[in-house]
PDB file of C-alpha atoms in Angstrom:
ATOM      1  CA  MET A   1     -11.616 -23.311   7.451  1.00 57.00           C
ATOM      2  CA  LEU A   2     -13.694 -24.819  10.225  1.00 53.00           C
ATOM      3  CA  PHE A   3     -13.581 -28.315   8.808  1.00 48.00           C
ATOM      4  CA  THR A   4     -11.470 -30.133   6.271  1.00 43.00           C
ATOM      5  CA  SER A   5     -13.509 -32.229   3.900  1.00 43.00           C
ATOM      6  CA  THR A   6     -12.358 -35.682   2.871  1.00 41.00           C
ATOM      7  CA  ASN A   7     -14.515 -35.494  -0.253  1.00 43.00           C
ATOM      8  CA  LYS A   8     -12.302 -36.179  -3.277  1.00 38.00           C
ATOM      9  CA  THR A   9     -14.888 -35.357  -5.923  1.00 40.00           C
ATOM     10  CA  THR A  10     -14.465 -32.575  -8.427  1.00 43.00           C
ATOM     11  CA  ASP A  11     -15.055 -28.968  -7.528  1.00 47.00           C
ATOM     12  CA  LEU A  12     -18.726 -29.143  -8.452  1.00 46.00           C
ATOM     13  CA  ILE A  13     -21.631 -27.869  -6.404  1.00 52.00           C
ATOM     14  CA  ASP A  14     -25.057 -29.446  -6.821  1.00 52.00           C
ATOM     15  CA  VAL A  15     -26.762 -26.584  -8.606  1.00 47.00           C
ATOM     16  CA  ASP A  16     -29.540 -28.905  -9.791  1.00 45.00           C
ATOM     17  CA  ASP A  17     -30.922 -29.203  -6.267  1.00 44.00           C
ATOM     18  CA  ASP A  18     -34.316 -27.488  -6.266  1.00 41.00           C
ATOM     19  CA  SER A  19     -33.915 -26.462  -2.643  1.00 41.00           C
ATOM     20  CA  SER A  20     -33.386 -22.893  -1.561  1.00 42.00           C
ATOM     21  CA  LEU A  21     -29.899 -21.498  -2.058  1.00 39.00           C
ATOM     22  CA  HIS A  22     -30.024 -19.878   1.382  1.00 42.00           C
ATOM     23  CA  SER A  23     -31.071 -21.073   4.830  1.00 42.00           C
ATOM     24  CA  THR A  24     -31.920 -19.430   8.104  1.00 42.00           C
ATOM     25  CA  VAL A  25     -32.155 -20.687  11.654  1.00 41.00           C
ATOM     26  CA  THR A  26     -35.392 -19.961  13.500  1.00 38.00           C
ATOM     27  CA  VAL A  27     -35.283 -19.926  17.267  1.00 38.00           C
ATOM     28  CA  GLU A  28     -38.614 -20.792  18.835  1.00 37.00           C
ATOM     29  CA  ASP A  29     -39.772 -21.333  22.384  1.00 39.00           C
ATOM     30  CA  ILE A  30     -39.157 -24.994  23.116  1.00 36.00           C
ATOM     31  CA  LYS A  31     -42.261 -25.139  25.312  1.00 41.00           C
ATOM     32  CA  THR A  32     -44.522 -24.518  22.357  1.00 38.00           C
ATOM     33  CA  SER A  33     -42.413 -26.064  19.636  1.00 40.00           C
ATOM     34  CA  PRO A  34     -40.213 -28.868  20.999  1.00 43.00           C
ATOM     35  CA  LEU A  35     -37.362 -30.015  18.808  1.00 42.00           C
ATOM     36  CA  THR A  36     -36.953 -33.632  17.854  1.00 43.00           C
ATOM     37  CA  PRO A  37     -33.640 -35.332  17.103  1.00 46.00           C
ATOM     38  CA  PRO A  38     -32.571 -34.889  13.477  1.00 43.00           C
ATOM     39  CA  PRO A  39     -33.057 -37.953  11.263  1.00 46.00           C
ATOM     40  CA  SER A  40     -30.086 -39.899  10.037  1.00 45.00           C
ATOM     41  CA  ILE A  41     -28.660 -39.024   6.638  1.00 41.00           C
ATOM     42  CA  SER A  42     -30.264 -42.102   5.102  1.00 45.00           C
ATOM     43  CA  GLN A  43     -33.683 -40.915   6.313  1.00 49.00           C
ATOM     44  CA  CYS A  44     -33.350 -37.385   4.988  1.00 46.00           C
ATOM     45  CA  PRO A  45     -35.281 -36.724   1.760  1.00 49.00           C
ATOM     46  CA  ARG A  46     -33.542 -34.903  -1.049  1.00 54.00           C
ATOM     47  CA  GLY A  47     -33.902 -31.161  -0.854  1.00 56.00           C
ATOM     48  CA  LYS A  48     -35.501 -28.979   1.791  1.00 59.00           C
ATOM     49  CA  ARG A  49     -39.149 -28.567   2.654  1.00 67.00           C
ATOM     50  CA  VAL A  50     -40.669 -25.647   4.525  1.00 70.00           C
ATOM     51  CA  GLN A  51     -44.271 -25.276   5.652  1.00 75.00           C
ATOM     52  CA  PHE A  52     -45.968 -21.993   6.484  1.00 79.00           C
ATOM     53  CA  ASP A  53     -49.069 -21.348   8.544  1.00 80.00           C
ATOM     54  CA  GLU A  54     -51.275 -19.659   5.958  1.00 83.00           C
ATOM     55  CA  SER A  55     -53.752 -18.628   8.669  1.00 83.00           C
ATOM     56  CA  LEU A  56     -51.219 -16.073   9.922  1.00 82.00           C
ATOM     57  CA  ASN A  57     -51.115 -14.224   6.606  1.00 83.00           C
ATOM     58  CA  LYS A  58     -52.287 -10.614   6.732  1.00 81.00           C
ATOM     59  CA  ILE A  59     -53.942  -8.805   3.842  1.00 77.00           C
ATOM     60  CA  ALA A  60     -53.547  -5.049   3.477  1.00 72.00           C
ATOM     61  CA  ASP A  61     -55.933  -3.096   1.277  1.00 69.00           C
ATOM     62  CA  SER A  62     -54.325  -0.813  -1.263  1.00 68.00           C
ATOM     63  CA  ALA A  63     -55.572   1.500  -3.928  1.00 66.00           C
ATOM     64  CA  THR A  64     -52.609   0.543  -6.082  1.00 67.00           C
ATOM     65  CA  THR A  65     -53.599  -1.168  -9.311  1.00 65.00           C
ATOM     66  CA  LYS A  66     -52.578  -4.675 -10.299  1.00 67.00           C
ATOM     67  CA  GLN A  67     -50.636  -3.170 -13.178  1.00 69.00           C
ATOM     68  CA  HIS A  68     -48.558  -1.166 -10.701  1.00 73.00           C
ATOM     69  CA  PHE A  69     -47.849  -4.285  -8.652  1.00 72.00           C
ATOM     70  CA  GLY A  70     -46.769  -6.044 -11.808  1.00 72.00           C
ATOM     71  CA  ASP A  71     -44.358  -3.247 -12.599  1.00 77.00           C
ATOM     72  CA  CYS A  72     -42.844  -3.256  -9.099  1.00 82.00           C
ATOM     73  CA  TRP A  73     -42.687  -6.950  -8.179  1.00 84.00           C
ATOM     74  CA  TYR A  74     -41.210  -9.999  -9.878  1.00 87.00           C
ATOM     75  CA  ASN A  75     -43.646 -12.827 -10.545  1.00 87.00           C
ATOM     76  CA  GLU A  76     -43.101 -16.552 -10.018  1.00 89.00           C
ATOM     77  CA  GLN A  77     -42.116 -17.177 -13.615  1.00 91.00           C
ATOM     78  CA  GLU A  78     -39.492 -14.442 -13.475  1.00 92.00           C
ATOM     79  CA  TYR A  79     -37.986 -15.936 -10.312  1.00 92.00           C
ATOM     80  CA  LYS A  80     -37.780 -19.323 -12.020  1.00 92.00           C
ATOM     81  CA  SER A  81     -36.091 -17.690 -14.981  1.00 94.00           C
ATOM     82  CA  PHE A  82     -33.530 -16.062 -12.676  1.00 91.00           C
ATOM     83  CA  LYS A  83     -32.710 -19.405 -11.103  1.00 91.00           C
ATOM     84  CA  VAL A  84     -32.291 -21.115 -14.470  1.00 93.00           C
ATOM     85  CA  SER A  85     -29.904 -18.359 -15.542  1.00 92.00           C
ATOM     86  CA  VAL A  86     -27.890 -18.632 -12.325  1.00 92.00           C
ATOM     87  CA  VAL A  87     -27.616 -22.398 -12.673  1.00 91.00           C
ATOM     88  CA  LYS A  88     -26.359 -22.080 -16.248  1.00 92.00           C
ATOM     89  CA  VAL A  89     -23.727 -19.524 -15.282  1.00 92.00           C
ATOM     90  CA  ALA A  90     -22.615 -21.563 -12.247  1.00 92.00           C
ATOM     91  CA  LYS A  91     -22.266 -24.761 -14.286  1.00 92.00           C
ATOM     92  CA  LYS A  92     -20.235 -22.992 -16.940  1.00 92.00           C
ATOM     93  CA  LEU A  93     -17.948 -21.453 -14.326  1.00 92.00           C
ATOM     94  CA  VAL A  94     -17.376 -24.786 -12.578  1.00 91.00           C
ATOM     95  CA  LYS A  95     -16.372 -26.412 -15.862  1.00 91.00           C
ATOM     96  CA  THR A  96     -14.128 -23.611 -17.130  1.00 91.00           C
ATOM     97  CA  GLN A  97     -12.696 -21.792 -14.113  1.00 89.00           C
ATOM     98  CA  SER A  98      -8.974 -21.887 -13.445  1.00 91.00           C
ATOM     99  CA  VAL A  99      -7.509 -22.745 -10.041  1.00 91.00           C
ATOM    100  CA  ALA A 100      -4.082 -21.312 -10.877  1.00 93.00           C
ATOM    101  CA  VAL A 101      -2.380 -18.775  -8.618  1.00 92.00           C
ATOM    102  CA  GLY A 102      -4.012 -15.384  -9.131  1.00 94.00           C
ATOM    103  CA  SER A 103      -7.238 -16.830 -10.520  1.00 95.00           C
ATOM    104  CA  TYR A 104     -10.628 -15.841  -9.100  1.00 95.00           C
ATOM    105  CA  HIS A 105     -11.001 -19.306  -7.554  1.00 95.00           C
ATOM    106  CA  GLN A 106      -7.588 -19.188  -5.861  1.00 96.00           C
ATOM    107  CA  VAL A 107      -7.858 -15.606  -4.609  1.00 96.00           C
ATOM    108  CA  LEU A 108     -11.377 -15.977  -3.187  1.00 96.00           C
ATOM    109  CA  THR A 109     -10.478 -19.275  -1.521  1.00 96.00           C
ATOM    110  CA  HIS A 110      -7.384 -17.682   0.016  1.00 96.00           C
ATOM    111  CA  VAL A 111      -9.326 -14.678   1.319  1.00 96.00           C
ATOM    112  CA  TYR A 112     -12.067 -16.896   2.727  1.00 96.00           C
ATOM    113  CA  ASP A 113      -9.453 -18.994   4.546  1.00 96.00           C
ATOM    114  CA  LEU A 114      -8.059 -15.816   6.086  1.00 95.00           C
ATOM    115  CA  CYS A 115     -11.558 -14.760   7.150  1.00 94.00           C
ATOM    116  CA  CYS A 116     -12.005 -18.126   8.861  1.00 93.00           C
ATOM    117  CA  ILE A 117      -9.041 -17.528  11.158  1.00 91.00           C
ATOM    118  CA  GLU A 118      -9.935 -13.907  11.929  1.00 88.00           C
ATOM    119  CA  LYS A 119     -11.022 -13.659  15.589  1.00 86.00           C
ATOM    120  CA  ASN A 120     -11.823  -9.960  16.001  1.00 83.00           C
ATOM    121  CA  GLU A 121     -15.493  -9.080  15.959  1.00 81.00           C
ATOM    122  CA  ILE A 122     -16.642  -6.502  13.399  1.00 79.00           C
ATOM    123  CA  GLN A 123     -16.846  -2.965  14.787  1.00 79.00           C
ATOM    124  CA  SER A 124     -18.465   0.162  13.350  1.00 72.00           C
ATOM    125  CA  ASP A 125     -14.999   1.523  12.482  1.00 73.00           C
ATOM    126  CA  TYR A 126     -13.945  -1.776  10.901  1.00 77.00           C
ATOM    127  CA  GLU A 127     -10.788  -1.692   8.834  1.00 84.00           C
ATOM    128  CA  SER A 128      -9.652  -4.537   6.638  1.00 88.00           C
ATOM    129  CA  PHE A 129      -7.341  -7.042   8.338  1.00 90.00           C
ATOM    130  CA  LEU A 130      -6.091  -8.242   4.943  1.00 93.00           C
ATOM    131  CA  HIS A 131      -2.634  -7.342   3.762  1.00 93.00           C
ATOM    132  CA  PHE A 132      -2.617  -4.651   1.096  1.00 93.00           C
ATOM    133  CA  GLN A 133      -1.661  -7.144  -1.632  1.00 95.00           C
ATOM    134  CA  ASP A 134      -4.566  -9.421  -0.709  1.00 95.00           C
ATOM    135  CA  GLN A 135      -6.928  -6.441  -0.788  1.00 93.00           C
ATOM    136  CA  MET A 136      -5.728  -5.478  -4.245  1.00 94.00           C
ATOM    137  CA  GLU A 137      -6.000  -9.039  -5.560  1.00 95.00           C
ATOM    138  CA  LEU A 138      -9.525  -9.353  -4.210  1.00 95.00           C
ATOM    139  CA  LYS A 139     -10.500  -6.020  -5.730  1.00 94.00           C
ATOM    140  CA  ARG A 140      -9.025  -7.055  -9.086  1.00 94.00           C
ATOM    141  CA  CYS A 141     -10.955 -10.330  -9.170  1.00 94.00           C
ATOM    142  CA  LEU A 142     -14.269  -8.812  -8.141  1.00 93.00           C
ATOM    143  CA  THR A 143     -13.840  -5.951 -10.593  1.00 92.00           C
ATOM    144  CA  ASP A 144     -12.813  -8.095 -13.555  1.00 91.00           C
ATOM    145  CA  GLU A 145     -15.423 -10.787 -12.868  1.00 91.00           C
ATOM    146  CA  ASN A 146     -18.179  -8.894 -11.063  1.00 88.00           C
ATOM    147  CA  PHE A 147     -20.798 -11.179 -12.613  1.00 89.00           C
ATOM    148  CA  ARG A 148     -19.590 -13.853 -10.164  1.00 91.00           C
ATOM    149  CA  LEU A 149     -20.688 -11.931  -7.092  1.00 87.00           C
ATOM    150  CA  GLY A 150     -23.011 -14.127  -5.036  1.00 87.00           C
ATOM    151  CA  LEU A 151     -22.020 -17.340  -6.841  1.00 91.00           C
ATOM    152  CA  ASP A 152     -19.090 -18.402  -4.661  1.00 92.00           C
ATOM    153  CA  ARG A 153     -21.201 -20.901  -2.731  1.00 88.00           C
ATOM    154  CA  LEU A 154     -22.183 -22.560  -6.007  1.00 91.00           C
ATOM    155  CA  THR A 155     -18.848 -22.518  -7.777  1.00 93.00           C
ATOM    156  CA  ILE A 156     -16.142 -22.866  -5.114  1.00 94.00           C
ATOM    157  CA  ARG A 157     -16.565 -26.209  -3.413  1.00 93.00           C
ATOM    158  CA  SER A 158     -14.267 -25.595  -0.438  1.00 94.00           C
ATOM    159  CA  ILE A 159     -16.262 -22.495   0.540  1.00 94.00           C
ATOM    160  CA  ALA A 160     -19.569 -24.283   0.054  1.00 92.00           C
ATOM    161  CA  LEU A 161     -18.515 -27.209   2.241  1.00 94.00           C
ATOM    162  CA  ASP A 162     -17.275 -24.964   5.028  1.00 94.00           C
ATOM    163  CA  ILE A 163     -20.492 -22.913   5.021  1.00 91.00           C
ATOM    164  CA  SER A 164     -22.524 -26.137   5.140  1.00 92.00           C
ATOM    165  CA  ASP A 165     -20.460 -27.469   8.052  1.00 93.00           C
ATOM    166  CA  ARG A 166     -20.811 -24.217   9.959  1.00 92.00           C
ATOM    167  CA  ARG A 167     -24.563 -24.232   9.451  1.00 92.00           C
ATOM    168  CA  ARG A 168     -24.696 -27.770  10.841  1.00 93.00           C
ATOM    169  CA  VAL A 169     -22.781 -26.641  13.921  1.00 93.00           C
ATOM    170  CA  VAL A 170     -25.166 -23.707  14.325  1.00 92.00           C
ATOM    171  CA  VAL A 171     -28.222 -25.957  14.228  1.00 93.00           C
ATOM    172  CA  ASN A 172     -26.709 -28.380  16.745  1.00 93.00           C
ATOM    173  CA  LYS A 173     -25.766 -25.496  19.033  1.00 93.00           C
ATOM    174  CA  VAL A 174     -29.322 -24.152  18.979  1.00 92.00           C
ATOM    175  CA  ARG A 175     -30.710 -27.600  19.759  1.00 91.00           C
ATOM    176  CA  ASP A 176     -28.274 -28.116  22.643  1.00 92.00           C
ATOM    177  CA  ILE A 177     -29.077 -24.782  24.265  1.00 92.00           C
ATOM    178  CA  GLN A 178     -32.833 -25.234  23.899  1.00 88.00           C
ATOM    179  CA  LYS A 179     -32.611 -28.731  25.319  1.00 89.00           C
ATOM    180  CA  GLU A 180     -30.417 -27.763  28.275  1.00 89.00           C
ATOM    181  CA  CYS A 181     -32.249 -24.525  29.098  1.00 88.00           C
ATOM    182  CA  VAL A 182     -35.881 -25.574  28.983  1.00 84.00           C
ATOM    183  CA  HIS A 183     -36.717 -23.760  32.226  1.00 87.00           C
ATOM    184  CA  VAL A 184     -34.723 -20.625  31.421  1.00 88.00           C
ATOM    185  CA  PRO A 185     -36.825 -17.569  30.450  1.00 90.00           C
ATOM    186  CA  SER A 186     -37.249 -17.269  26.707  1.00 87.00           C
ATOM    187  CA  GLU A 187     -35.510 -13.873  26.512  1.00 89.00           C
ATOM    188  CA  VAL A 188     -32.475 -15.217  28.374  1.00 91.00           C
ATOM    189  CA  ARG A 189     -32.348 -18.335  26.231  1.00 90.00           C
ATOM    190  CA  CYS A 190     -32.459 -16.286  23.026  1.00 90.00           C
ATOM    191  CA  GLU A 191     -29.575 -14.147  24.284  1.00 93.00           C
ATOM    192  CA  MET A 192     -27.574 -17.290  25.106  1.00 93.00           C
ATOM    193  CA  ILE A 193     -28.174 -18.572  21.595  1.00 92.00           C
ATOM    194  CA  HIS A 194     -27.186 -15.220  20.109  1.00 92.00           C
ATOM    195  CA  ARG A 195     -23.912 -15.144  22.034  1.00 92.00           C
ATOM    196  CA  ALA A 196     -23.129 -18.734  21.052  1.00 92.00           C
ATOM    197  CA  LEU A 197     -23.795 -18.195  17.349  1.00 92.00           C
ATOM    198  CA  VAL A 198     -22.031 -14.866  16.792  1.00 91.00           C
ATOM    199  CA  PRO A 199     -18.525 -16.455  16.644  1.00 90.00           C
ATOM    200  CA  LEU A 200     -19.751 -19.171  14.271  1.00 90.00           C
ATOM    201  CA  SER A 201     -21.007 -16.636  11.738  1.00 90.00           C
ATOM    202  CA  LEU A 202     -17.984 -14.341  11.991  1.00 92.00           C
ATOM    203  CA  ALA A 203     -16.146 -15.831   9.007  1.00 92.00           C
ATOM    204  CA  SER A 204     -19.096 -15.355   6.655  1.00 91.00           C
ATOM    205  CA  ARG A 205     -19.721 -11.822   7.892  1.00 92.00           C
ATOM    206  CA  VAL A 206     -16.093 -10.780   7.522  1.00 93.00           C
ATOM    207  CA  PHE A 207     -15.924 -12.401   4.081  1.00 94.00           C
ATOM    208  CA  ALA A 208     -19.021 -10.508   2.945  1.00 92.00           C
ATOM    209  CA  LEU A 209     -17.656  -7.254   4.347  1.00 91.00           C
ATOM    210  CA  GLU A 210     -14.267  -7.693   2.667  1.00 93.00           C
ATOM    211  CA  LYS A 211     -15.949  -8.323  -0.678  1.00 93.00           C
ATOM    212  CA  ALA A 212     -18.149  -5.271  -0.206  1.00 91.00           C
ATOM    213  CA  ARG A 213     -15.082  -3.164   0.595  1.00 90.00           C
ATOM    214  CA  ALA A 214     -13.313  -4.522  -2.475  1.00 91.00           C
ATOM    215  CA  VAL A 215     -16.051  -3.363  -4.861  1.00 89.00           C
ATOM    216  CA  SER A 216     -16.557  -0.008  -3.141  1.00 86.00           C
ATOM    217  CA  ASN A 217     -14.598   3.192  -3.570  1.00 58.00           C
ATOM    218  CA  PHE A 218     -13.053   2.898  -0.145  1.00 49.00           C
ATOM    219  CA  CYS A 219     -10.627   0.040  -0.774  1.00 46.00           C
TER     220      CYS A 219
END
């Protein structure tokens, strides 16, 4: 993995945090939206806060009835219900999962570690770099416990910590490039950021692709 944590706590992810389970990095023109140094850890409030400019919202007229919208889109209460269900499942898995050789926890951690040291960029004709035995073990775990798909970041602490560390590196890299390239054309600066971030996201992309291969008919 990218970093080795010195945290000696149990393998428990903070699933009670009301913040979003996913984050993105937005690259903006530094001339119109200058970045300020990040606050120290002690100054950071718990959770994440995002603000949106409501004035930029666009309304499209539609002849579709409200009943049709209700049938096609989840409402706020349903989303909250989904999150409660996910939290319950994640907590139960953290308390009961085995870390023995061959367990879901051990196999996924092993595969993720292998993805972290993979250096070849994904191509359209991508073929798994995993040994056949690792492919079969991954397929077995994801087939037998398919309800765990998407929960690795909440239930496997080593993966969660590495993803968090990589995201921190990504943010710092974006800040450094924007700070050092203030007078570079925006298009060029965005390309520089893209090229700098592609290697940092490779592990997560390969990991996602290997899991997708494992649950498909092509593995």
